[in-house]
Coordinates of C-alpha atoms in Angstrom, one line a residue:
X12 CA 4.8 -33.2 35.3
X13 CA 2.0 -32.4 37.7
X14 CA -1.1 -34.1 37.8
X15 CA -4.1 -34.9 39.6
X16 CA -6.0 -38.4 38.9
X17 CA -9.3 -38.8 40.2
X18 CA -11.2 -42.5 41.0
X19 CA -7.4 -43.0 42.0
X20 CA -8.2 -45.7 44.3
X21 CA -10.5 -47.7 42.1
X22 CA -8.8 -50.5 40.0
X23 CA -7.6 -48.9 36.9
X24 CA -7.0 -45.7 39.1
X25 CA -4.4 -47.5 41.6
X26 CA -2.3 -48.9 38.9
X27 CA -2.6 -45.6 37.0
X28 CA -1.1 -43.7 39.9
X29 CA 1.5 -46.0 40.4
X30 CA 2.4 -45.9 36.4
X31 CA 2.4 -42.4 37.1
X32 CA 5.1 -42.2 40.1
X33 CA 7.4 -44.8 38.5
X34 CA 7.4 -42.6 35.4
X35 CA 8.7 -39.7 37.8
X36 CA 5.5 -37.5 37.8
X37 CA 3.8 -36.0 40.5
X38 CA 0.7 -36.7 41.6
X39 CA -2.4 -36.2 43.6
X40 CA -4.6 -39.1 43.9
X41 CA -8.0 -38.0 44.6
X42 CA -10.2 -40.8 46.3
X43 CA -13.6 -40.8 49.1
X44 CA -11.6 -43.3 50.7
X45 CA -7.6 -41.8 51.3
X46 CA -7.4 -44.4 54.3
X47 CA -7.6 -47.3 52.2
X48 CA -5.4 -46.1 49.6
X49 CA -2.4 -48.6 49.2
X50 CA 0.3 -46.6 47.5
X51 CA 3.3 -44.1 49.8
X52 CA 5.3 -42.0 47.6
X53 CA 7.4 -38.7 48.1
X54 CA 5.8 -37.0 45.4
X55 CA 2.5 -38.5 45.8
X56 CA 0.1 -36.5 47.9
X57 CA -3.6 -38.4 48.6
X58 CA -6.4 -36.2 48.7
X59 CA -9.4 -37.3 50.8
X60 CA -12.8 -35.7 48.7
X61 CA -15.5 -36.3 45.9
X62 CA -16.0 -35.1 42.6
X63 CA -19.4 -34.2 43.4
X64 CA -17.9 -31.5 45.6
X65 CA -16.3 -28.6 43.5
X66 CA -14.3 -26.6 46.0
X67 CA -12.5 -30.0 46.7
X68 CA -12.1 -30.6 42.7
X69 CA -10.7 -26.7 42.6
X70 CA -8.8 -27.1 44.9
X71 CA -7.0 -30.8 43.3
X72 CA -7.0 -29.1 40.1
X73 CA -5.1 -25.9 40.7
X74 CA -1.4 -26.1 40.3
X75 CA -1.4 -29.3 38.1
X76 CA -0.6 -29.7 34.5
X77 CA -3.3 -32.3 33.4
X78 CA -5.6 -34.0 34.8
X79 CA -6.5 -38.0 34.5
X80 CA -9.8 -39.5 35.9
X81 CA -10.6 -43.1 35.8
X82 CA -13.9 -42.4 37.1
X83 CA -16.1 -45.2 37.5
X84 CA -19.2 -47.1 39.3
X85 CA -20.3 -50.5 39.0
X86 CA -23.9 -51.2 36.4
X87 CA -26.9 -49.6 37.9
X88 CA -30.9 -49.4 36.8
X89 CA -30.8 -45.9 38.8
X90 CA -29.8 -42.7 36.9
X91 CA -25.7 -42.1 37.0
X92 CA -24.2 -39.0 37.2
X93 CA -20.9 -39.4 38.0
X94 CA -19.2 -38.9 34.6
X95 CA -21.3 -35.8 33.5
X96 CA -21.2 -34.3 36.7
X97 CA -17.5 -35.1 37.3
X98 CA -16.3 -34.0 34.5
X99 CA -18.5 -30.5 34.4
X100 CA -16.7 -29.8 37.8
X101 CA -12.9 -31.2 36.6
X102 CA -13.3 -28.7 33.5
X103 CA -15.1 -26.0 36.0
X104 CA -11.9 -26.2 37.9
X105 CA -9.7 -26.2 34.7
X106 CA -10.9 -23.3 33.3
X107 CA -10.5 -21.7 36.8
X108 CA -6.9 -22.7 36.9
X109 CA -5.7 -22.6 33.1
X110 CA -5.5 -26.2 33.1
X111 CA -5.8 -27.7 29.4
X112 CA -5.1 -30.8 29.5
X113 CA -7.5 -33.5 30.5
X114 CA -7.8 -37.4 29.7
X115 CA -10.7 -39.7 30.7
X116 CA -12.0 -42.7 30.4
X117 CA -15.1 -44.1 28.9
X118 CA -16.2 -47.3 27.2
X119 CA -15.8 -48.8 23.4
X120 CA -19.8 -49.2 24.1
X121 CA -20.6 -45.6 23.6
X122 CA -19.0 -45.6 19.8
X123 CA -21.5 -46.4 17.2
X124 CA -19.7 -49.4 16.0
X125 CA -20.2 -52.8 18.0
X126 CA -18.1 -55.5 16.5
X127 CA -15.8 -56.8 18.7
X128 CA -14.7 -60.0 17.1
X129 CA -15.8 -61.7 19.9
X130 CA -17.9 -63.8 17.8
X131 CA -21.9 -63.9 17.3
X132 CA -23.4 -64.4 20.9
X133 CA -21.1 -62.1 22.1
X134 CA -21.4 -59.2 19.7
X135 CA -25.2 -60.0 18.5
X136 CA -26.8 -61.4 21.8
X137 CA -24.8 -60.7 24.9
X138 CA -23.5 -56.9 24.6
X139 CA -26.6 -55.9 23.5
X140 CA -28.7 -57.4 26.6
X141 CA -25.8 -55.3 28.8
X142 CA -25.8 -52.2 27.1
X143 CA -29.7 -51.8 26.8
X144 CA -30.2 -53.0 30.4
X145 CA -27.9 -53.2 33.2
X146 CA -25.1 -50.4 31.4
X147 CA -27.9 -48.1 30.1
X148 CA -27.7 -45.6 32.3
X149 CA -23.7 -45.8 33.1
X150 CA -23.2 -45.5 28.8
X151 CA -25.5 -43.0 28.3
X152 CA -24.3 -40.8 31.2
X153 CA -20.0 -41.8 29.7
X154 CA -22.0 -40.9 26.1
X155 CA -23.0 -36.7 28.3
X156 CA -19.4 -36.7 29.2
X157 CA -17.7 -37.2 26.0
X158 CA -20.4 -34.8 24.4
X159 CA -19.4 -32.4 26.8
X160 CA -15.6 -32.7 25.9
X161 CA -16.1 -32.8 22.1
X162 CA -18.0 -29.2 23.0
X163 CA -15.5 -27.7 25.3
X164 CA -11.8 -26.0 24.3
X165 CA -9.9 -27.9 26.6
X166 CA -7.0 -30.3 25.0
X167 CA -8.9 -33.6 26.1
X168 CA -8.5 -36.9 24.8
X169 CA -11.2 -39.9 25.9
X170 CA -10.1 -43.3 25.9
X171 CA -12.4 -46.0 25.6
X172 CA -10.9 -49.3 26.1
X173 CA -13.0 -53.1 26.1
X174 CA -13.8 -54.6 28.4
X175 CA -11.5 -54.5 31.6
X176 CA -9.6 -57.2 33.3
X177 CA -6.2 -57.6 34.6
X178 CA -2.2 -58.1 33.7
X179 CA 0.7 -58.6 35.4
X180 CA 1.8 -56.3 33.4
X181 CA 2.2 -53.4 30.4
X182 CA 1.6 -55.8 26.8
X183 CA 1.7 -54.8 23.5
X184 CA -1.4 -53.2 23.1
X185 CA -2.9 -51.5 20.6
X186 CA -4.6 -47.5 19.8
X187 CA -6.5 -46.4 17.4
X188 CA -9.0 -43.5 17.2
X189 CA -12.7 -44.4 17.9
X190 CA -12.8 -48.3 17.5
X191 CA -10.8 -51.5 17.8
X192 CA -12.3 -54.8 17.4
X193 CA -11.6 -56.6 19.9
X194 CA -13.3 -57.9 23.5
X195 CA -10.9 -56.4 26.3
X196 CA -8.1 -54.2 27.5
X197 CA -5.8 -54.9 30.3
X198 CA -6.1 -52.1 33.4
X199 CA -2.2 -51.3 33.0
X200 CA -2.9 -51.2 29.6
X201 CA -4.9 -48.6 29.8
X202 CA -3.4 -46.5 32.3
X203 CA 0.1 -46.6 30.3
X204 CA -2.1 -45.4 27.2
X205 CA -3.7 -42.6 29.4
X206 CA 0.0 -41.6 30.5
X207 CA 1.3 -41.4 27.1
X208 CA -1.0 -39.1 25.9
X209 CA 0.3 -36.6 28.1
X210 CA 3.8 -36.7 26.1
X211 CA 1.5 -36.0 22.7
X212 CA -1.1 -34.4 21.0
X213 CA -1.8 -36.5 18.7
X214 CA -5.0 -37.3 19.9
X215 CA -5.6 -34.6 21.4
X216 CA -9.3 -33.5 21.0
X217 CA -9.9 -37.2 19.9
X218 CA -11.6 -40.2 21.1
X219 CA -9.2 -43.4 21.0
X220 CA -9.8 -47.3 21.6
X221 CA -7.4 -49.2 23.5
X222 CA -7.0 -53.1 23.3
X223 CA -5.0 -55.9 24.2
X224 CA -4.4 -58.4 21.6
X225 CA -1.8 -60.8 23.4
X226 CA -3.6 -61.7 26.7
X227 CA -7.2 -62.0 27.4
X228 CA -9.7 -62.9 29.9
X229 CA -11.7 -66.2 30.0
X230 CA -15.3 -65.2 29.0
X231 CA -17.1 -66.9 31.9
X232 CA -14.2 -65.6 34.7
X233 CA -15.2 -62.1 33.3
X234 CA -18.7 -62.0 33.2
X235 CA -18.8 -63.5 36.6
X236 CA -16.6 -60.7 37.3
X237 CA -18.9 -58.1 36.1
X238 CA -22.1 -59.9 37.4
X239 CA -20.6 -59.9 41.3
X240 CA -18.5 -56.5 41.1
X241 CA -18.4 -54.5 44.5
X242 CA -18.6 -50.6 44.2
X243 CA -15.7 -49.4 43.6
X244 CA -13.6 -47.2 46.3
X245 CA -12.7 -44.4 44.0

C-alpha cells in the first residue's frame, strides 16, 4: 500500500515509518527536517515540507492510499494550531485526490472520561493540573481536529493512546473504542495499532484508545520526560 505519514520524523512518527517499510508498504515520510531523518529505504521517499503549506500537503497526498499523521508539538501556553490546521489541509488534499482513508493521532485526554487507574494523585490531582494548564491549548486544538473528522466523509479513524513512552518493542497491547484505563502506551505500540487499521474498517469512522498493559514507564522518569521535552523535528 501507498501511504504518506506526516510528523514522520518525530518520535512516534520514525518508528511508525519504519513499522511501515518492514511491513512492505510504501511510504513518503513528510518532515520540516528531511536532513535529519534517520531511515534509507527503496520504497521510502522523504519529503522535505510543512503541513502548514498546502501545495506541499497536495502534493504528498496525491497518489497514496491513506494517509497516517503522528502530528505533534511539545505543551505550550500559546494558541496551537497544528492539528486543526493540519488536518483541514491533509483532508483538503484528500478530497482533491480521492484519498479516503486517513488515521491520526490524538490524546485519551480529549475523551470525556478520565480514569486511568493510575491511582488518586494521578487521576484526581495531577492530570487535571496538565490538562487545564500546560496541555490546554494542545487538547483543545486535538479536541477541533477530531470534531472536524467526526464531521467529514472521509474513512478516518483517531487513535488516542496514554501517555507516551518507549519499547523495545511491539507488546501485547490493547484497543478499544474511546477509552482504556490505563496511564500509557508504548510509541511502537501505537504505530503498529495505526498500521493495522489500514487492513480494517472496523473502526473506521471511530475513535479508539490504545494501551499497554505489560510494560510501563516509571512515573517520575516520565514526568521528567514531559517537563524537559525538546520540540519535536516532525
Amino acid at each position: 500500500m501507498k501511504i504518506v505519514i506526516f510528523g514522520a520524523n518525530g518520535a512516534t512518527g520514525k518508528i511508525l515509518t519504519k513499522q511501515a517499510l518492514e511491513a512492505g508498504h510504501i511510504v513518503t515520510a513528510v518532515t520540516r527536517h528531511p536532513k535529519t531523518f534517520p531511515l534509507q529505504d527503496v520504497h521510502l521517499n522523504v519529503m522535505g515540507g510543512d503541513v502548514f503549506d498546502l501545495a506541499l500537503v497536495e502534493q504528498a497526498v496525491a497518489g497514496q492510499d491513506a494517509v497516517l499523521s503522528t502530528l505533534g508539538v511539545p505543551f505550550s501556553r500559546e494558541p496551537i494550531t497544528i492539528y486543526s490546521r493540519g488536518m483541514a489541509h491533509i483532508t483538503q488534499a484528500m478530497k482533491h485526490s480521492s484519498v479516503r482513508r486517513v488515521i491520526c493521532v490524538s490524546s485519551s485526554a480529549t475523551g470525556t472520561n478520565h480514569e486511568t487507574g493510575g491511582g488518586f494523585i494521578f487521576d484526581k490531582i495531577l492530570q487535571p493540573i496538565v490538562m487545564s494548564t500546560i496541555g490546554k491549548t494542545t487538547y483543545a486544538d486535538m479536541k477541533e481536529m477530531e470534531t472536524m473528522l467526526r464531521k467529514s466523509d472521509f474513512d478516518w479513524t483517531v487513535v488516542r493512546p496514554s501517555g507516551l513512552f518507549e519499547t523495545e518493542t511491539i507488546t501485547d497491547y490493547r484497543v478499544a473504542e474511546n477509552h482504556i484505563s490505563r496511564q500509557f502506551t508504548s510509541r511502537a505500540d501505537l504505530a503498529d495499532c495505526m498500521l493495522k487499521q489500514l487492513a480494517t474498517d472496523k473502526y473506521s469512522r471511530k475513535v479508539i484508545a490504545v494501551a499497554t498493559f505489560s510494560a510501563q514507564p516509571s512515573m517520575l522518569k516520565f514526568m521528567l520526560q514531559e517537563a524537559f521535552k525538546e520540540p519535536a523535528k516532525s
